[in-house]
CSV table of C-alpha atoms and ligand atoms in Angstrom, one decimal:
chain,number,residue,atom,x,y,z
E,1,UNK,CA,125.2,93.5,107.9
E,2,UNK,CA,123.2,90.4,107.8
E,3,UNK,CA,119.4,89.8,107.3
E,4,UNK,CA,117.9,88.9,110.3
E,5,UNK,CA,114.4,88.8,110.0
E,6,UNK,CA,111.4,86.2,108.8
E,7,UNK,CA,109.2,89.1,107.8
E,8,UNK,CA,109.1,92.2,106.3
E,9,UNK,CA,106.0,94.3,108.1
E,10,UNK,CA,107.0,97.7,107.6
E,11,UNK,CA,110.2,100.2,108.2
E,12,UNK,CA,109.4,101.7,111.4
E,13,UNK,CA,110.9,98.6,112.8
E,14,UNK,CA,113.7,98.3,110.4
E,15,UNK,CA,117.3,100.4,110.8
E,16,UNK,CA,119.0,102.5,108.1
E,17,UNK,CA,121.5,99.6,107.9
E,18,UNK,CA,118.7,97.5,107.4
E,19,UNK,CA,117.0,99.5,104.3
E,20,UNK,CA,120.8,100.1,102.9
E,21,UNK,CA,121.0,96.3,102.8
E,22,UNK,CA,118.0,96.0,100.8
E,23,UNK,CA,118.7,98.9,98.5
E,24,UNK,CA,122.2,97.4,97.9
E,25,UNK,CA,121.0,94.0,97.1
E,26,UNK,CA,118.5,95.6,95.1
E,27,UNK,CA,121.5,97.5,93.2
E,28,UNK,CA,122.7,93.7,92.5
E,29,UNK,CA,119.6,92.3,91.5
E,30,UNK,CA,118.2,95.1,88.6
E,31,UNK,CA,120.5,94.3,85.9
E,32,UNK,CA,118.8,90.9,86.0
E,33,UNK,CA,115.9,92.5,84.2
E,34,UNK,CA,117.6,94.1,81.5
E,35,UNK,CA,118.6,90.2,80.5
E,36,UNK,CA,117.3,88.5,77.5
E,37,UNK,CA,116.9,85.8,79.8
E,38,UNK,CA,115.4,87.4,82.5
E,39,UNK,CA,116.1,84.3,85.9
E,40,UNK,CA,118.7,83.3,88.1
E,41,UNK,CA,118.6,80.2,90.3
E,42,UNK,CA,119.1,81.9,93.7
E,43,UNK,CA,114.8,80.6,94.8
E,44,UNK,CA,114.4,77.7,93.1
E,45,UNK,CA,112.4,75.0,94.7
E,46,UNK,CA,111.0,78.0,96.7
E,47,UNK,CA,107.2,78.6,96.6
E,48,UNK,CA,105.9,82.3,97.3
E,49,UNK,CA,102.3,83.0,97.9
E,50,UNK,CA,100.5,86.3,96.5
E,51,UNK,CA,97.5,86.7,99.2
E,52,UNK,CA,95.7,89.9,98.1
E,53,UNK,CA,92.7,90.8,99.8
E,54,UNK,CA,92.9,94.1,97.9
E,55,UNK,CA,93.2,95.3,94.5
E,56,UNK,CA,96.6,96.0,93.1
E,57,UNK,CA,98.5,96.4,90.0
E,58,UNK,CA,102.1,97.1,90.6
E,59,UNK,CA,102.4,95.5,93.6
E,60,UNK,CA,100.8,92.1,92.8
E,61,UNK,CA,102.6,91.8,89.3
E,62,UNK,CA,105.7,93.2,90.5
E,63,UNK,CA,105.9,90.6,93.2
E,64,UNK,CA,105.0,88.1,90.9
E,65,UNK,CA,107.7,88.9,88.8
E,66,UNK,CA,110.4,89.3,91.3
E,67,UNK,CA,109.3,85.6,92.5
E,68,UNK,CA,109.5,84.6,88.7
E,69,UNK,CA,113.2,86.0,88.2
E,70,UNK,CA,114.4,84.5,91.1
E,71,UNK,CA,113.3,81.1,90.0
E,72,UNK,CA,110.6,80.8,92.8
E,73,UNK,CA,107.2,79.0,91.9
E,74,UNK,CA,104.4,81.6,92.1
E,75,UNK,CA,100.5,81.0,93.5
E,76,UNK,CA,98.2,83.8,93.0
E,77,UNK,CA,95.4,83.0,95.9
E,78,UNK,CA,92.2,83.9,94.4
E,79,UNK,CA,90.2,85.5,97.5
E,80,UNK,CA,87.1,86.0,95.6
E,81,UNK,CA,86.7,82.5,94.8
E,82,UNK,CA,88.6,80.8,98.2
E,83,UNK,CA,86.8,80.0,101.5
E,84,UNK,CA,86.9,83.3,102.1
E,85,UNK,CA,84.2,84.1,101.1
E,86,UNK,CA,82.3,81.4,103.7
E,87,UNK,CA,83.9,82.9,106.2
E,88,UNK,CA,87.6,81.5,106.9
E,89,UNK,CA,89.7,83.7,109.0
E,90,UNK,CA,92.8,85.3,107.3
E,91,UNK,CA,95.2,83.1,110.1
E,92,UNK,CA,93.5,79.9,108.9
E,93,UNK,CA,93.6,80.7,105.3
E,94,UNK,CA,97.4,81.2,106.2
E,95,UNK,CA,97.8,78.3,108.1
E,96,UNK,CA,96.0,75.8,105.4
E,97,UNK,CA,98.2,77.1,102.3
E,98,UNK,CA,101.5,76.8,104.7
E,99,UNK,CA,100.3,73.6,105.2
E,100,UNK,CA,101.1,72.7,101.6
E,101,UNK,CA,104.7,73.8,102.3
E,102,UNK,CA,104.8,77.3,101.0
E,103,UNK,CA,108.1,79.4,102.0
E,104,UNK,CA,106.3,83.0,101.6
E,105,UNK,CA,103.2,85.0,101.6
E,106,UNK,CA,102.9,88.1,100.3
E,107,UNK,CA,100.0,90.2,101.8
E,108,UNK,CA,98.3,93.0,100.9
E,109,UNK,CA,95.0,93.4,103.3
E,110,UNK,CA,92.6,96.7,104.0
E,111,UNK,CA,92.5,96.4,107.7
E,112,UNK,CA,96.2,97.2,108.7
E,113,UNK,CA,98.1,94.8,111.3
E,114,UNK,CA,97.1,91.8,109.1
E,115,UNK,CA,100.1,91.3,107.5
E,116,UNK,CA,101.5,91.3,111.3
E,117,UNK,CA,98.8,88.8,112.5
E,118,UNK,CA,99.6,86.1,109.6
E,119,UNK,CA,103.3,87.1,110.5
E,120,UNK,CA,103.3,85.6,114.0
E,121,UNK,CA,101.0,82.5,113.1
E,122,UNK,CA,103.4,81.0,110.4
E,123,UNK,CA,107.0,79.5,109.8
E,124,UNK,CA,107.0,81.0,106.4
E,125,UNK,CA,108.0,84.5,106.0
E,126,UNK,CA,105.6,87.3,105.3
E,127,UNK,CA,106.1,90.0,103.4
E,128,UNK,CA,103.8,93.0,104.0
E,129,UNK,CA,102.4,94.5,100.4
E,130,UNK,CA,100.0,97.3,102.1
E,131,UNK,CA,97.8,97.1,104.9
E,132,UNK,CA,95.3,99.9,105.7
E,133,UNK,CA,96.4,103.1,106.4
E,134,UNK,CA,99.4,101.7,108.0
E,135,UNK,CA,102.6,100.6,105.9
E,136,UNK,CA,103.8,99.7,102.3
E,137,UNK,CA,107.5,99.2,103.1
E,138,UNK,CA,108.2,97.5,99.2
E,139,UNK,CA,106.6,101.1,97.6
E,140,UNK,CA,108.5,103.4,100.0
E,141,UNK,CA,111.9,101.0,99.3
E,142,UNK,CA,111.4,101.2,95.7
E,143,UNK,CA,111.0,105.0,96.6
E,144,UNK,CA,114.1,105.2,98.1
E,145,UNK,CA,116.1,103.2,95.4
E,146,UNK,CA,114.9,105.2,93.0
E,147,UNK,CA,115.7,108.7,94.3
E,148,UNK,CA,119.4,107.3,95.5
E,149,UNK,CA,120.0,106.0,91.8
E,150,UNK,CA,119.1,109.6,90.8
E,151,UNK,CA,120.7,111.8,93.0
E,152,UNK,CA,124.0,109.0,94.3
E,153,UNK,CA,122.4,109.9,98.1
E,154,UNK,CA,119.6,110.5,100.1
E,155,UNK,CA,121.0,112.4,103.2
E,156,UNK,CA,120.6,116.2,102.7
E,157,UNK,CA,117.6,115.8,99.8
E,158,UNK,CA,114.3,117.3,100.7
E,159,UNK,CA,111.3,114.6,100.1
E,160,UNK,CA,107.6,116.8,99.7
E,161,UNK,CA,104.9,114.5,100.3
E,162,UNK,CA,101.6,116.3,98.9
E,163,UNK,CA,97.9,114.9,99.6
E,164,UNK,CA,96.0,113.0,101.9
E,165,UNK,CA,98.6,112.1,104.7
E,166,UNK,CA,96.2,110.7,106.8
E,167,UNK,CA,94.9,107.7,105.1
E,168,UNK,CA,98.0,106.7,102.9
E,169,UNK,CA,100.2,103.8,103.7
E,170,UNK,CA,103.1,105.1,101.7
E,171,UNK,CA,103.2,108.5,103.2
E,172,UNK,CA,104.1,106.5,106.7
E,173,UNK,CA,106.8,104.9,105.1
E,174,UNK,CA,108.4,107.1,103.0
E,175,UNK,CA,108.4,109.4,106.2
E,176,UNK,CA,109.9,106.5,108.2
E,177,UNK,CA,112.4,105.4,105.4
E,178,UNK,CA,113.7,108.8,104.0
E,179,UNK,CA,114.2,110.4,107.5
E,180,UNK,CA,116.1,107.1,108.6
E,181,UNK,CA,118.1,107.6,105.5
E,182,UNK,CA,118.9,111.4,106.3
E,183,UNK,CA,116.5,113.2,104.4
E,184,UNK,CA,113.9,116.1,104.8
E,185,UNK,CA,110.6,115.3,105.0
E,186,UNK,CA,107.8,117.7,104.2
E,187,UNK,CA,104.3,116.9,104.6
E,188,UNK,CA,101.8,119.0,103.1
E,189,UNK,CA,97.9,119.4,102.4
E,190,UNK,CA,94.5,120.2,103.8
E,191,UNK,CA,94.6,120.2,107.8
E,192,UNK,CA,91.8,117.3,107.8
E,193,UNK,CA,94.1,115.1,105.9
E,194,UNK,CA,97.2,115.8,107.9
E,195,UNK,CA,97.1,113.3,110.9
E,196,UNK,CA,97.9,115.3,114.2
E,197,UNK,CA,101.3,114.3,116.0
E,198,UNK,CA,102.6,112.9,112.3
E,199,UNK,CA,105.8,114.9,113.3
E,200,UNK,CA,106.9,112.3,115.7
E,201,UNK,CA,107.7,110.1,113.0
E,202,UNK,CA,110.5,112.5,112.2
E,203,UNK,CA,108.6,115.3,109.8
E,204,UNK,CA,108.1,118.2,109.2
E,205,UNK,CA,104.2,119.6,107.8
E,206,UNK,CA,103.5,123.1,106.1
E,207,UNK,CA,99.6,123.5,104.8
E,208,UNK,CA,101.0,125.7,101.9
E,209,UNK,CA,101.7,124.2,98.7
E,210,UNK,CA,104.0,126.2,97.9
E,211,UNK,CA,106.2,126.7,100.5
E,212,UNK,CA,106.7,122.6,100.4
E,213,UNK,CA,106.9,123.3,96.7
E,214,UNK,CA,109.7,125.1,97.1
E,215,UNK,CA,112.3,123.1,99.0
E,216,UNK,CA,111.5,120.1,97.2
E,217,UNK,CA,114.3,118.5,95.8
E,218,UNK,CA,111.6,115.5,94.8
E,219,UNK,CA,107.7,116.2,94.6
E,220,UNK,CA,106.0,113.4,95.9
E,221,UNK,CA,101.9,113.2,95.4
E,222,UNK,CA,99.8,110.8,96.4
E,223,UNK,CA,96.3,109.6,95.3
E,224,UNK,CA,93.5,111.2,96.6
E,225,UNK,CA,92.1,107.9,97.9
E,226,UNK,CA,88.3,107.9,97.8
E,227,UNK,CA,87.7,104.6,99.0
E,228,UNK,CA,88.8,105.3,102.5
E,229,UNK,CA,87.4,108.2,102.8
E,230,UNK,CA,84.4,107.6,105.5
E,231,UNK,CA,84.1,111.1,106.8
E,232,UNK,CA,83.4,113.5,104.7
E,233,UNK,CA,87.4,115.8,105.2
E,234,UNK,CA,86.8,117.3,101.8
E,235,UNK,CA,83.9,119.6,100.7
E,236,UNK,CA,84.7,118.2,97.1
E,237,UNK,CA,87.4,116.4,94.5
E,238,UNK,CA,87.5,119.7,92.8
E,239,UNK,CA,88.0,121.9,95.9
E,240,UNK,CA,91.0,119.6,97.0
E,241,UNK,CA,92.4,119.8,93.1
E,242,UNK,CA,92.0,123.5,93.2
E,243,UNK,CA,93.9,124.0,96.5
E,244,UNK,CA,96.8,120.8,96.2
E,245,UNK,CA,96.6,119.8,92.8
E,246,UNK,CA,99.7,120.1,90.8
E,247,UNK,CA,98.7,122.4,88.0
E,248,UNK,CA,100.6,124.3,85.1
E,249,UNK,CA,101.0,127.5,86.9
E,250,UNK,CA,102.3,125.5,90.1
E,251,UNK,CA,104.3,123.6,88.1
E,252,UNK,CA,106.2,126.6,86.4
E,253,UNK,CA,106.6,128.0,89.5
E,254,UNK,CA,108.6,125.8,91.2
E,255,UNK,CA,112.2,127.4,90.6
E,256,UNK,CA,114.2,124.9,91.8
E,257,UNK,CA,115.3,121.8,89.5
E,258,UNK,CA,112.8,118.7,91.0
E,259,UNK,CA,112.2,115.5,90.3
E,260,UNK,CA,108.2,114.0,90.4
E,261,UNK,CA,106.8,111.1,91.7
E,262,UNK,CA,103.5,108.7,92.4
E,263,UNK,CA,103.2,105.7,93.9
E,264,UNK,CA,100.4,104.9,91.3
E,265,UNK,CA,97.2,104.8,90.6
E,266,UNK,CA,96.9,108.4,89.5
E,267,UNK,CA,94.0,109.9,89.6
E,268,UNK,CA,94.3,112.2,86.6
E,269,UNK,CA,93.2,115.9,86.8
E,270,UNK,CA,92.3,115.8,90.8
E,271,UNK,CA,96.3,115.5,92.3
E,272,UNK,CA,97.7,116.0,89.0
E,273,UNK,CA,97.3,117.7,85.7
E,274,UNK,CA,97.9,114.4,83.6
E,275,UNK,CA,100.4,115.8,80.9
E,276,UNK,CA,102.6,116.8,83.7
E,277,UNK,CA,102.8,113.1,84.7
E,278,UNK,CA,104.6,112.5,81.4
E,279,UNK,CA,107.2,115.4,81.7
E,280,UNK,CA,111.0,114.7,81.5
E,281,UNK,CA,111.6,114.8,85.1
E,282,UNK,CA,108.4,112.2,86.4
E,283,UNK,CA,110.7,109.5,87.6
E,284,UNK,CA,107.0,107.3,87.9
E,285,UNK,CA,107.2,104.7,85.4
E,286,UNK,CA,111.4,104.9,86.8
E,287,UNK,CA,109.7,103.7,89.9
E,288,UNK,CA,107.4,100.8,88.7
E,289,UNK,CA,110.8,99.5,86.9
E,290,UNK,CA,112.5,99.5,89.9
E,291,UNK,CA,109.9,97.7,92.1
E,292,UNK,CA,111.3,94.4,90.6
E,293,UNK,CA,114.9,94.9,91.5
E,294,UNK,CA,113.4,96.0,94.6
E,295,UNK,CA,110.9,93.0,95.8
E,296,UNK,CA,113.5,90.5,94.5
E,297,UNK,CA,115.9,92.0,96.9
E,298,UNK,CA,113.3,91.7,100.0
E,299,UNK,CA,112.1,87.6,98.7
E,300,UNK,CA,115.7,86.8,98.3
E,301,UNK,CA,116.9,88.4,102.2
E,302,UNK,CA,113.5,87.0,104.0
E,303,UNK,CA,113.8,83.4,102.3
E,304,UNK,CA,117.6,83.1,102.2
E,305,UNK,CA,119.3,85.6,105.0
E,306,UNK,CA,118.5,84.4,107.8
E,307,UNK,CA,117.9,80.6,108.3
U,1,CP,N1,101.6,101.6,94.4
U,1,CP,C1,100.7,100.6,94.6
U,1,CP,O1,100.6,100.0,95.6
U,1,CP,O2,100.0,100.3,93.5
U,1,CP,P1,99.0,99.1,93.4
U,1,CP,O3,97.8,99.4,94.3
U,1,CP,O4,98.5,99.0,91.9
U,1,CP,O5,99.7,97.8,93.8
């Protein structure tokens, strides 16, 4: 298999070949970080653009980092203070920094299909680090790399993705990249936050906490995210932690052996009890470590693979 592709915009479009490609160079790449000297060569001269119209930290850093192991030169676009701010379209805020000979933008944006707009105005490849509700492809392939490290597979393991389905981008796609990869996925919390038709993606969805609980070979629970919450879908933070939250009792309830995991930022005592976060089987920090191996995999296929 051979990379293909300018851009990375999500992994609906990709194929399991695809994602095993990028897990695989991945797999190559993570010992690089357990170096003293933590670089090799294979993007020098290459510049890679961070375009964050969003908050972040994992992504942004972990980006940056990749870029900075792989030899790449790194620019961290300040939006706040750019033109921006007096109005410049995202395409021509694109267009003006590819001008300056740039070979990748990273872009994380809240209105989702950005990343795909910048995509088909440039030469230079874009990499998609969130956008709206829609996609976070690097999150759910770090996802992925770190369950198959765990477990030697993916096929045959039950994924239970707990919270608010509807607004999350890495809900989407883990559901698109674990069920290409063979797993179960189980979708699970209150109806309002459940999107309707989200089994066509190739998922299942039980409104009982425990019964995903219970098949779970890997716990998966996202952030309640308050910020894109414009209708009101939940009476209150502390009805939604009562009824989905990942409490002691729920915890030591769950008879099967599981591993847990977050996509980060947690919010602390509303999706989960916080000392739980810290117990022997929480794979999260696991998957901020493995976001490196990860991104350097997808900036070395997009700038080298194909052209
Ligand atoms: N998981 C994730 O996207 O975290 P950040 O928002 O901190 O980048």
């Amino acid at each position: 298999m051979v990379w293909q592709r300018k851009d990375l915009l999500g992994l609906e479009e990709l194929s399991s070949g695809e994602i095993n490609l990028i897990l695989e160079t991945a797999r190559s790449f993570k010992e690089v970080s357990s170096r003293q000297v933590k670089k090799v060569p294979a993007l020098r001269g290459r510049t890679v653009v961070n375009l964050f119209f969003e908050p972040s930290t994992r992504t942004k850093t972990s980006f940056e980092l990749a870029a900075k192991r792989l030899s790449a030169d790194v620019l961290s676009f300040e939006v706040s203070t750019s033109s921006v701010s007096k109005g410049e379209t995202i395409v021509d805020t694109a267009r003006n920094i590819e001008a300056m000979k740039v070979d990748c933008f990273i872009v994380r944006h809240s209105v989702s299909g950005a990343p795909w707009l910048i995509a088909r105005s440039v030469k230079a490849a874009v990499i998609n680090a969130g956008d709206g509700c829609h996609e976070h492809p690097t999150q759910a392939l770090l996802d992925l790399f770190t369950v198959r490290e765990r477990f030697g597979r993916l096929a045959g393991l039950c994924l239970a993705i707990i919270g608010d389905i509807r607004h999350s981008r890495v809900a989407r796609s883990n559901i698109w990249g674990f069920s290409k990869m063979g797993a179960r996925v189980v979708v699970c919390g209150p109806p309002p936050l459940i999107p309707a038709g989200v089994e066509q993606m190739g998922c299942e969805v039980t409104y009982q906490l425990n019964e995903a609980l219970s098949q779970a070979d890997i716990v998966y629970l996202l952030r309640l995210q308050k910020e894109r919450q414009r209708e009101n879908f939940l009476p209150s933070l502390q009805e939604y932690s009562r009824l989905f939250g990942l409490d002691d009792s729920r915890y030591e309830g769950i008879r099967k052996p599981f591993f847990l995991m977050h996509p980060g930022p947690m919010n602390r005592g509303v999706e989960i009890k916080s000392a739980l976060a810290e117990q022997s089987n929480s794979l999260i920090l696991e998957q901020v470590t493995n976001g490196i191996a990860v991104r350097m995999a997808v900036l070395y296929l997009t700038m080298s693979g194909r052209r």
